[in-house]
Amino acid sequence: MGKIRINNMSFHTYNGVFAEEKKLGQRLQLDAELSYPIEQVVKHDNLKETVSYADVYQTIEDFILTNNYNLIESVANQLLAKLLNTYPTIQAITLRVRKYSVPIAGIFDNVEIEVSGSQDNDH
């Protein structure tokens, strides 16, 4: 099974539990890994034989910029469902959502949530 990956997509969003997060916003970064049978399906160097990652990126950007949640877990789950429904030829999807401005007293780079789903699962 082939993989199409779109890595390190960055968006300024207003997701979060705290009022400051909802008012000031912060950067979310996403990776999307799309499982698609590239080896069997892409035979003629034709975009119609594959998944347009430009379209997938646009779907992700539109979703992220128009939806706000308290939890990045909800962002990940709802986006996963949206992508699986929008692109039924994608066999499975793994999303990683990273949040950098987390109000935790400690030293770390980010908090990351990872979710996966497939067309075989209920989503």
Short mmCIF file of N, CA and C in Angstrom, two decimals:
data_model
loop_
_atom_site.label_atom_id
_atom_site.label_comp_id
_atom_site.label_asym_id
_atom_site.label_seq_id
_atom_site.Cartn_x
_atom_site.Cartn_y
_atom_site.Cartn_z
N MET A 1 0.85 -1.18 0.00
CA MET A 1 0.00 0.00 0.00
C MET A 1 0.89 1.23 0.00
N GLY A 2 0.65 2.10 -0.95
CA GLY A 2 1.41 3.34 -1.04
C GLY A 2 0.98 4.35 0.01
N LYS A 3 1.81 5.33 0.23
CA LYS A 3 1.52 6.41 1.19
C LYS A 3 1.73 7.76 0.51
N ILE A 4 0.81 8.65 0.73
CA ILE A 4 0.95 10.04 0.34
C ILE A 4 0.99 10.82 1.65
N ARG A 5 2.02 11.61 1.85
CA ARG A 5 2.16 12.36 3.10
C ARG A 5 2.21 13.85 2.80
N ILE A 6 1.46 14.60 3.57
CA ILE A 6 1.55 16.06 3.56
C ILE A 6 2.00 16.43 4.97
N ASN A 7 3.19 16.97 5.08
CA ASN A 7 3.81 17.18 6.39
C ASN A 7 3.94 18.66 6.75
N ASN A 8 3.80 18.91 8.04
CA ASN A 8 4.07 20.22 8.63
C ASN A 8 3.19 21.35 8.08
N MET A 9 1.93 21.04 7.84
CA MET A 9 0.99 22.10 7.48
C MET A 9 0.77 22.96 8.72
N SER A 10 0.89 24.26 8.59
CA SER A 10 0.75 25.16 9.74
C SER A 10 -0.41 26.12 9.53
N PHE A 11 -1.20 26.30 10.59
CA PHE A 11 -2.36 27.18 10.54
C PHE A 11 -2.47 27.95 11.84
N HIS A 12 -2.89 29.21 11.77
CA HIS A 12 -3.19 29.98 12.97
C HIS A 12 -4.66 29.75 13.29
N THR A 13 -4.93 29.18 14.47
CA THR A 13 -6.30 28.79 14.83
C THR A 13 -6.68 29.36 16.19
N TYR A 14 -7.93 29.15 16.53
CA TYR A 14 -8.47 29.63 17.81
C TYR A 14 -9.06 28.47 18.61
N ASN A 15 -8.38 27.33 18.58
CA ASN A 15 -8.79 26.17 19.34
C ASN A 15 -8.17 26.22 20.73
N GLY A 16 -8.88 25.71 21.71
CA GLY A 16 -8.34 25.65 23.06
C GLY A 16 -9.41 25.82 24.10
N VAL A 17 -9.08 25.45 25.30
CA VAL A 17 -10.00 25.51 26.43
C VAL A 17 -10.04 26.91 27.04
N PHE A 18 -8.90 27.58 27.06
CA PHE A 18 -8.78 28.85 27.79
C PHE A 18 -9.17 30.05 26.93
N ALA A 19 -9.68 31.10 27.59
CA ALA A 19 -10.14 32.31 26.89
C ALA A 19 -9.02 32.92 26.06
N GLU A 20 -7.78 32.91 26.58
CA GLU A 20 -6.66 33.48 25.83
C GLU A 20 -6.43 32.75 24.51
N GLU A 21 -6.59 31.44 24.54
CA GLU A 21 -6.41 30.64 23.32
C GLU A 21 -7.48 30.98 22.29
N LYS A 22 -8.70 31.16 22.76
CA LYS A 22 -9.81 31.48 21.86
C LYS A 22 -9.70 32.91 21.32
N LYS A 23 -9.09 33.81 22.11
CA LYS A 23 -8.97 35.21 21.70
C LYS A 23 -7.74 35.45 20.84
N LEU A 24 -6.57 35.00 21.31
CA LEU A 24 -5.31 35.26 20.62
C LEU A 24 -4.98 34.21 19.56
N GLY A 25 -5.46 33.00 19.80
CA GLY A 25 -5.15 31.90 18.89
C GLY A 25 -3.73 31.40 19.06
N GLN A 26 -3.40 30.38 18.29
CA GLN A 26 -2.06 29.82 18.27
C GLN A 26 -1.90 28.96 17.04
N ARG A 27 -0.66 28.56 16.83
CA ARG A 27 -0.34 27.73 15.66
C ARG A 27 -0.68 26.27 15.95
N LEU A 28 -1.37 25.67 14.99
CA LEU A 28 -1.51 24.22 14.96
C LEU A 28 -0.74 23.73 13.75
N GLN A 29 -0.09 22.61 13.91
CA GLN A 29 0.63 22.01 12.80
C GLN A 29 0.09 20.60 12.59
N LEU A 30 -0.07 20.21 11.34
CA LEU A 30 -0.66 18.92 11.03
C LEU A 30 0.18 18.15 10.03
N ASP A 31 0.17 16.83 10.18
CA ASP A 31 0.69 15.90 9.17
C ASP A 31 -0.47 15.00 8.78
N ALA A 32 -0.57 14.70 7.51
CA ALA A 32 -1.59 13.76 7.03
C ALA A 32 -0.88 12.67 6.25
N GLU A 33 -1.16 11.43 6.60
CA GLU A 33 -0.64 10.27 5.87
C GLU A 33 -1.82 9.54 5.27
N LEU A 34 -1.84 9.44 3.95
CA LEU A 34 -2.96 8.85 3.22
C LEU A 34 -2.50 7.54 2.61
N SER A 35 -3.18 6.45 2.94
CA SER A 35 -2.86 5.14 2.36
C SER A 35 -3.68 4.97 1.10
N TYR A 36 -2.98 4.75 -0.01
CA TYR A 36 -3.62 4.66 -1.31
C TYR A 36 -2.82 3.67 -2.16
N PRO A 37 -3.49 2.78 -2.88
CA PRO A 37 -2.77 1.74 -3.63
C PRO A 37 -2.07 2.29 -4.88
N ILE A 38 -1.09 3.13 -4.67
CA ILE A 38 -0.37 3.78 -5.76
C ILE A 38 0.21 2.76 -6.74
N GLU A 39 0.76 1.70 -6.19
CA GLU A 39 1.45 0.70 -7.01
C GLU A 39 0.51 0.04 -8.02
N GLN A 40 -0.74 -0.16 -7.65
CA GLN A 40 -1.69 -0.83 -8.52
C GLN A 40 -2.48 0.14 -9.40
N VAL A 41 -2.72 1.35 -8.92
CA VAL A 41 -3.68 2.25 -9.56
C VAL A 41 -3.02 3.26 -10.50
N VAL A 42 -1.87 3.77 -10.14
CA VAL A 42 -1.24 4.83 -10.95
C VAL A 42 -0.38 4.17 -12.02
N LYS A 43 -0.92 4.13 -13.25
CA LYS A 43 -0.25 3.44 -14.35
C LYS A 43 0.06 4.35 -15.54
N HIS A 44 -0.62 5.50 -15.65
CA HIS A 44 -0.52 6.29 -16.87
C HIS A 44 -0.09 7.74 -16.64
N ASP A 45 0.53 8.04 -15.50
CA ASP A 45 0.98 9.40 -15.22
C ASP A 45 -0.17 10.40 -15.36
N ASN A 46 -1.33 10.01 -14.79
CA ASN A 46 -2.55 10.80 -14.92
C ASN A 46 -3.08 11.12 -13.53
N LEU A 47 -3.34 12.39 -13.26
CA LEU A 47 -3.83 12.82 -11.95
C LEU A 47 -5.13 12.11 -11.56
N LYS A 48 -5.93 11.74 -12.54
CA LYS A 48 -7.20 11.07 -12.25
C LYS A 48 -7.01 9.69 -11.63
N GLU A 49 -5.80 9.16 -11.70
CA GLU A 49 -5.52 7.83 -11.14
C GLU A 49 -5.09 7.89 -9.68
N THR A 50 -4.91 9.08 -9.15
CA THR A 50 -4.41 9.21 -7.78
C THR A 50 -5.29 10.19 -7.00
N VAL A 51 -4.86 10.50 -5.82
CA VAL A 51 -5.54 11.47 -4.97
C VAL A 51 -4.81 12.80 -5.13
N SER A 52 -5.54 13.84 -5.43
CA SER A 52 -4.93 15.16 -5.56
C SER A 52 -4.58 15.67 -4.16
N TYR A 53 -3.31 15.73 -3.85
CA TYR A 53 -2.94 16.23 -2.52
C TYR A 53 -3.17 17.72 -2.41
N ALA A 54 -3.28 18.42 -3.54
CA ALA A 54 -3.68 19.83 -3.49
C ALA A 54 -5.12 19.94 -2.98
N ASP A 55 -5.99 19.06 -3.45
CA ASP A 55 -7.38 19.05 -2.97
C ASP A 55 -7.46 18.67 -1.50
N VAL A 56 -6.69 17.66 -1.10
CA VAL A 56 -6.68 17.25 0.30
C VAL A 56 -6.20 18.40 1.18
N TYR A 57 -5.13 19.07 0.77
CA TYR A 57 -4.64 20.22 1.53
C TYR A 57 -5.74 21.28 1.67
N GLN A 58 -6.43 21.58 0.59
CA GLN A 58 -7.48 22.60 0.62
C GLN A 58 -8.61 22.20 1.56
N THR A 59 -8.98 20.92 1.56
CA THR A 59 -10.01 20.42 2.47
C THR A 59 -9.57 20.59 3.92
N ILE A 60 -8.31 20.25 4.21
CA ILE A 60 -7.77 20.40 5.56
C ILE A 60 -7.76 21.87 5.96
N GLU A 61 -7.22 22.72 5.10
CA GLU A 61 -7.15 24.15 5.41
C GLU A 61 -8.54 24.73 5.67
N ASP A 62 -9.49 24.43 4.80
CA ASP A 62 -10.86 24.95 4.97
C ASP A 62 -11.45 24.49 6.30
N PHE A 63 -11.24 23.21 6.64
CA PHE A 63 -11.78 22.67 7.89
C PHE A 63 -11.14 23.34 9.10
N ILE A 64 -9.81 23.41 9.10
CA ILE A 64 -9.08 23.96 10.25
C ILE A 64 -9.43 25.43 10.47
N LEU A 65 -9.56 26.19 9.40
CA LEU A 65 -9.78 27.63 9.53
C LEU A 65 -11.24 28.00 9.79
N THR A 66 -12.17 27.06 9.64
CA THR A 66 -13.58 27.38 9.85
C THR A 66 -14.21 26.64 11.03
N ASN A 67 -13.44 25.81 11.72
CA ASN A 67 -13.96 25.08 12.89
C ASN A 67 -13.07 25.33 14.09
N ASN A 68 -13.68 25.54 15.24
CA ASN A 68 -12.93 25.74 16.48
C ASN A 68 -13.44 24.76 17.53
N TYR A 69 -12.52 24.15 18.24
CA TYR A 69 -12.85 23.17 19.27
C TYR A 69 -12.07 23.51 20.53
N ASN A 70 -12.53 22.99 21.65
CA ASN A 70 -11.77 23.11 22.89
C ASN A 70 -10.54 22.21 22.86
N LEU A 71 -10.68 21.02 22.30
CA LEU A 71 -9.63 20.01 22.35
C LEU A 71 -9.06 19.73 20.97
N ILE A 72 -7.73 19.58 20.88
CA ILE A 72 -7.16 19.19 19.60
C ILE A 72 -7.50 17.74 19.27
N GLU A 73 -7.88 16.96 20.29
CA GLU A 73 -8.39 15.62 20.02
C GLU A 73 -9.65 15.70 19.15
N SER A 74 -10.51 16.68 19.45
CA SER A 74 -11.72 16.86 18.65
C SER A 74 -11.38 17.35 17.25
N VAL A 75 -10.42 18.25 17.13
CA VAL A 75 -9.97 18.69 15.81
C VAL A 75 -9.55 17.47 14.99
N ALA A 76 -8.71 16.63 15.57
CA ALA A 76 -8.19 15.46 14.86
C ALA A 76 -9.30 14.49 14.48
N ASN A 77 -10.18 14.16 15.41
CA ASN A 77 -11.25 13.21 15.13
C ASN A 77 -12.23 13.72 14.07
N GLN A 78 -12.62 14.97 14.18
CA GLN A 78 -13.59 15.53 13.23
C GLN A 78 -12.97 15.69 11.84
N LEU A 79 -11.72 16.09 11.78
CA LEU A 79 -11.04 16.20 10.49
C LEU A 79 -10.85 14.83 9.86
N LEU A 80 -10.50 13.84 10.65
CA LEU A 80 -10.36 12.47 10.14
C LEU A 80 -11.66 12.01 9.50
N ALA A 81 -12.78 12.20 10.18
CA ALA A 81 -14.08 11.80 9.63
C ALA A 81 -14.38 12.55 8.33
N LYS A 82 -14.08 13.85 8.31
CA LYS A 82 -14.32 14.66 7.11
C LYS A 82 -13.51 14.14 5.92
N LEU A 83 -12.24 13.85 6.15
CA LEU A 83 -11.39 13.38 5.05
C LEU A 83 -11.81 12.00 4.56
N LEU A 84 -12.13 11.09 5.47
CA LEU A 84 -12.57 9.75 5.04
C LEU A 84 -13.86 9.83 4.24
N ASN A 85 -14.76 10.72 4.62
CA ASN A 85 -16.02 10.87 3.88
C ASN A 85 -15.82 11.58 2.54
N THR A 86 -14.93 12.53 2.50
CA THR A 86 -14.71 13.32 1.29
C THR A 86 -13.91 12.56 0.24
N TYR A 87 -13.01 11.69 0.68
CA TYR A 87 -12.11 10.98 -0.24
C TYR A 87 -12.25 9.46 -0.04
N PRO A 88 -13.31 8.87 -0.57
CA PRO A 88 -13.56 7.44 -0.33
C PRO A 88 -12.54 6.50 -0.97
N THR A 89 -11.73 6.98 -1.91
CA THR A 89 -10.71 6.11 -2.51
C THR A 89 -9.47 5.99 -1.63
N ILE A 90 -9.32 6.87 -0.64
CA ILE A 90 -8.21 6.74 0.30
C ILE A 90 -8.55 5.60 1.25
N GLN A 91 -7.68 4.61 1.32
CA GLN A 91 -7.94 3.41 2.12
C GLN A 91 -7.91 3.69 3.62
N ALA A 92 -6.93 4.49 4.05
CA ALA A 92 -6.77 4.80 5.47
C ALA A 92 -6.04 6.13 5.60
N ILE A 93 -6.25 6.77 6.75
CA ILE A 93 -5.64 8.07 7.01
C ILE A 93 -5.12 8.09 8.44
N THR A 94 -3.93 8.64 8.60
CA THR A 94 -3.38 8.95 9.91
C THR A 94 -3.11 10.44 9.95
N LEU A 95 -3.62 11.09 11.00
CA LEU A 95 -3.40 12.51 11.20
C LEU A 95 -2.62 12.73 12.48
N ARG A 96 -1.68 13.65 12.43
CA ARG A 96 -0.97 14.10 13.62
C ARG A 96 -1.21 15.60 13.73
N VAL A 97 -1.71 16.02 14.88
CA VAL A 97 -2.01 17.43 15.12
C VAL A 97 -1.15 17.89 16.28
N ARG A 98 -0.35 18.94 16.06
CA ARG A 98 0.55 19.46 17.08
C ARG A 98 0.13 20.86 17.49
N LYS A 99 0.20 21.09 18.79
CA LYS A 99 -0.11 22.38 19.36
C LYS A 99 1.14 22.84 20.11
N TYR A 100 1.56 24.08 19.86
CA TYR A 100 2.83 24.57 20.41
C TYR A 100 2.65 25.46 21.64
N SER A 101 1.61 26.24 21.67
CA SER A 101 1.40 27.16 22.80
C SER A 101 0.46 26.51 23.80
N VAL A 102 0.99 25.58 24.55
CA VAL A 102 0.19 24.84 25.52
C VAL A 102 0.47 25.40 26.91
N PRO A 103 -0.57 25.76 27.64
CA PRO A 103 -0.36 26.35 28.97
C PRO A 103 0.00 25.30 30.04
N ILE A 104 1.20 24.77 29.91
CA ILE A 104 1.73 23.80 30.87
C ILE A 104 3.05 24.38 31.39
N ALA A 105 3.22 24.32 32.68
CA ALA A 105 4.48 24.79 33.28
C ALA A 105 5.54 23.71 33.08
N GLY A 106 6.27 23.83 32.01
CA GLY A 106 7.31 22.86 31.72
C GLY A 106 8.01 23.23 30.43
N ILE A 107 9.08 22.50 30.12
CA ILE A 107 9.86 22.76 28.92
C ILE A 107 9.63 21.60 27.95
N PHE A 108 9.06 21.91 26.79
CA PHE A 108 8.79 20.91 25.76
C PHE A 108 8.49 21.63 24.46
N ASP A 109 8.57 20.92 23.36
CA ASP A 109 8.33 21.53 22.05
C ASP A 109 6.84 21.69 21.75
N ASN A 110 6.07 20.62 21.95
CA ASN A 110 4.67 20.65 21.58
C ASN A 110 3.93 19.48 22.19
N VAL A 111 2.62 19.50 22.02
CA VAL A 111 1.77 18.36 22.35
C VAL A 111 1.22 17.86 21.02
N GLU A 112 1.25 16.55 20.82
CA GLU A 112 0.80 15.97 19.56
C GLU A 112 -0.26 14.91 19.79
N ILE A 113 -1.30 14.97 19.00
CA ILE A 113 -2.36 13.97 19.01
C ILE A 113 -2.28 13.22 17.69
N GLU A 114 -2.38 11.90 17.71
CA GLU A 114 -2.40 11.10 16.50
C GLU A 114 -3.67 10.26 16.48
N VAL A 115 -4.37 10.30 15.34
CA VAL A 115 -5.55 9.48 15.14
C VAL A 115 -5.45 8.79 13.78
N SER A 116 -6.06 7.62 13.68
CA SER A 116 -6.07 6.87 12.43
C SER A 116 -7.45 6.30 12.20
N GLY A 117 -7.78 6.16 10.92
CA GLY A 117 -9.04 5.53 10.54
C GLY A 117 -8.95 5.01 9.14
N SER A 118 -9.86 4.11 8.80
CA SER A 118 -9.87 3.54 7.46
C SER A 118 -11.30 3.47 6.94
N GLN A 119 -11.43 3.20 5.67
CA GLN A 119 -12.75 3.09 5.07
C GLN A 119 -13.50 1.87 5.61
N ASP A 120 -12.77 0.89 6.16
CA ASP A 120 -13.39 -0.30 6.72
C ASP A 120 -14.03 -0.03 8.08
N ASN A 121 -13.54 0.99 8.78
CA ASN A 121 -14.06 1.33 10.11
C ASN A 121 -15.24 2.26 10.00
N ASP A 122 -16.09 2.22 10.98
CA ASP A 122 -17.13 3.24 11.05
C ASP A 122 -16.48 4.55 11.46
N HIS A 123 -16.79 5.62 10.76
CA HIS A 123 -16.20 6.91 11.09
C HIS A 123 -17.27 7.94 11.18
#
